[in-house]
CSV table of C-alpha atoms in Angstrom, one decimal:
chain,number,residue,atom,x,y,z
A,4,UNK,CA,21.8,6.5,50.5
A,5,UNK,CA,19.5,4.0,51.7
A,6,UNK,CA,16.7,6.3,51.9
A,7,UNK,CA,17.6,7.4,48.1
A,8,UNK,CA,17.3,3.3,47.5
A,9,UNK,CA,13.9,3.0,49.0
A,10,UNK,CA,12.3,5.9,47.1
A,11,UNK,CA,13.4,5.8,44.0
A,12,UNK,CA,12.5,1.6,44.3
A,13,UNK,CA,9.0,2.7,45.5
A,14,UNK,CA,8.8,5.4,42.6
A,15,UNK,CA,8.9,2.2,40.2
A,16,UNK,CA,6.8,-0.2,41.9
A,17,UNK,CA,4.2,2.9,41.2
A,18,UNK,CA,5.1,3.5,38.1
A,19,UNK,CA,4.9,-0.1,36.7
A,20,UNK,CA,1.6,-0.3,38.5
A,21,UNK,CA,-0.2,2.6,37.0
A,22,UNK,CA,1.0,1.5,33.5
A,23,UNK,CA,0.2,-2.4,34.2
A,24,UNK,CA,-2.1,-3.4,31.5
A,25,UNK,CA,-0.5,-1.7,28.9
A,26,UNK,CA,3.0,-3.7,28.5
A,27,UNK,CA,4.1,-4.1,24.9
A,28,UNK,CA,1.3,-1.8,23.3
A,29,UNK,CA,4.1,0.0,21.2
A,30,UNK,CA,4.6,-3.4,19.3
A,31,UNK,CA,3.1,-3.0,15.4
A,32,UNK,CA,1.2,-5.6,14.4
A,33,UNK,CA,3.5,-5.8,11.3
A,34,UNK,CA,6.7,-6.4,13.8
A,35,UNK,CA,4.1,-9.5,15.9
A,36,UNK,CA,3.0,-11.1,12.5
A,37,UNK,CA,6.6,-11.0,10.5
A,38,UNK,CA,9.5,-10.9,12.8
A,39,UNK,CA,9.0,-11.7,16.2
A,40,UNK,CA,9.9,-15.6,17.1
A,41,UNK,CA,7.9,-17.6,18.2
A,42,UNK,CA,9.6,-17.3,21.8
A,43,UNK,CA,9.0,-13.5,22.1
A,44,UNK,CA,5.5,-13.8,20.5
A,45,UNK,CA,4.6,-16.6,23.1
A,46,UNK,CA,6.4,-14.4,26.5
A,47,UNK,CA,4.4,-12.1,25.4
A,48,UNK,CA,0.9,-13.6,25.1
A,49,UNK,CA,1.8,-15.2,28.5
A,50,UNK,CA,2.2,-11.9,30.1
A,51,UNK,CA,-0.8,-10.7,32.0
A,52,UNK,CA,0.4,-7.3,31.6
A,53,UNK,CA,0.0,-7.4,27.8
A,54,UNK,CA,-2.0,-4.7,25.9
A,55,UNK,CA,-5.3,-6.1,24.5
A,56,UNK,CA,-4.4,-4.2,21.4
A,57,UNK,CA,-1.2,-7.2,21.2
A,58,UNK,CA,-3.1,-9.7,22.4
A,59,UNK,CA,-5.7,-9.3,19.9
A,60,UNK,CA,-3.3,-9.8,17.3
A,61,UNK,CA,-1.5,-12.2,18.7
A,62,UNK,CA,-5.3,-14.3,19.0
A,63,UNK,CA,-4.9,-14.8,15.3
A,64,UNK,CA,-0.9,-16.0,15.7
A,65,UNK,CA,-0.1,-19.0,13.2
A,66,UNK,CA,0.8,-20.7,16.4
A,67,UNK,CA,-1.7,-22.7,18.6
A,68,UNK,CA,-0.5,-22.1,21.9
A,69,UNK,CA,0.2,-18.4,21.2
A,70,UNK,CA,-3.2,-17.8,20.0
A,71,UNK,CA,-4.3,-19.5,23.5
A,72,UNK,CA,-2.3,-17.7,25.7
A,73,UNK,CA,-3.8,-14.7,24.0
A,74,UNK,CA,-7.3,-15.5,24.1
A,75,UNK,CA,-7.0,-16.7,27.8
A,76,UNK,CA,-5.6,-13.6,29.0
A,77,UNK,CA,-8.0,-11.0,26.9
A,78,UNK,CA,-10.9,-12.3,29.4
């Protein structure tokens, strides 16, 4: 059982890893500009994981610290 544990724990360390850099990328720009809150919109710039398709979108937020969490992680 343990050994069950361990591999299927190691199967999505590498799985999160290969796909790191791509978090969120589903997300339309339409669901970003008109429903999200504020709250999601700014986890979501703050993730380093982030698409840079999101982010870009998310650069033009109506919200100041959105837009820099955003810009700061597109570099």
């Amino acid at each position: 059982m343990k050994k069950i544990f361990t591999i299927l724990s190691l199967s999505m360390v590498l799985l999160n890893t290969a796909f790191a850099g791509d978090k969120f990328s589903n997300l339309t720009e339409e669901y970003l500009v008109n429903k999200a809150s504020l709250n999601v919109r700014t986890t979501i710039a703050k993730d380093p994981q982030t698409s840079s398709n999101v982010l870009e979108v998310l650069k033009n937020d109506s919200n100041e610290q959105v837009r820099n969490f955003a810009k700061q992680n597109l570099k």
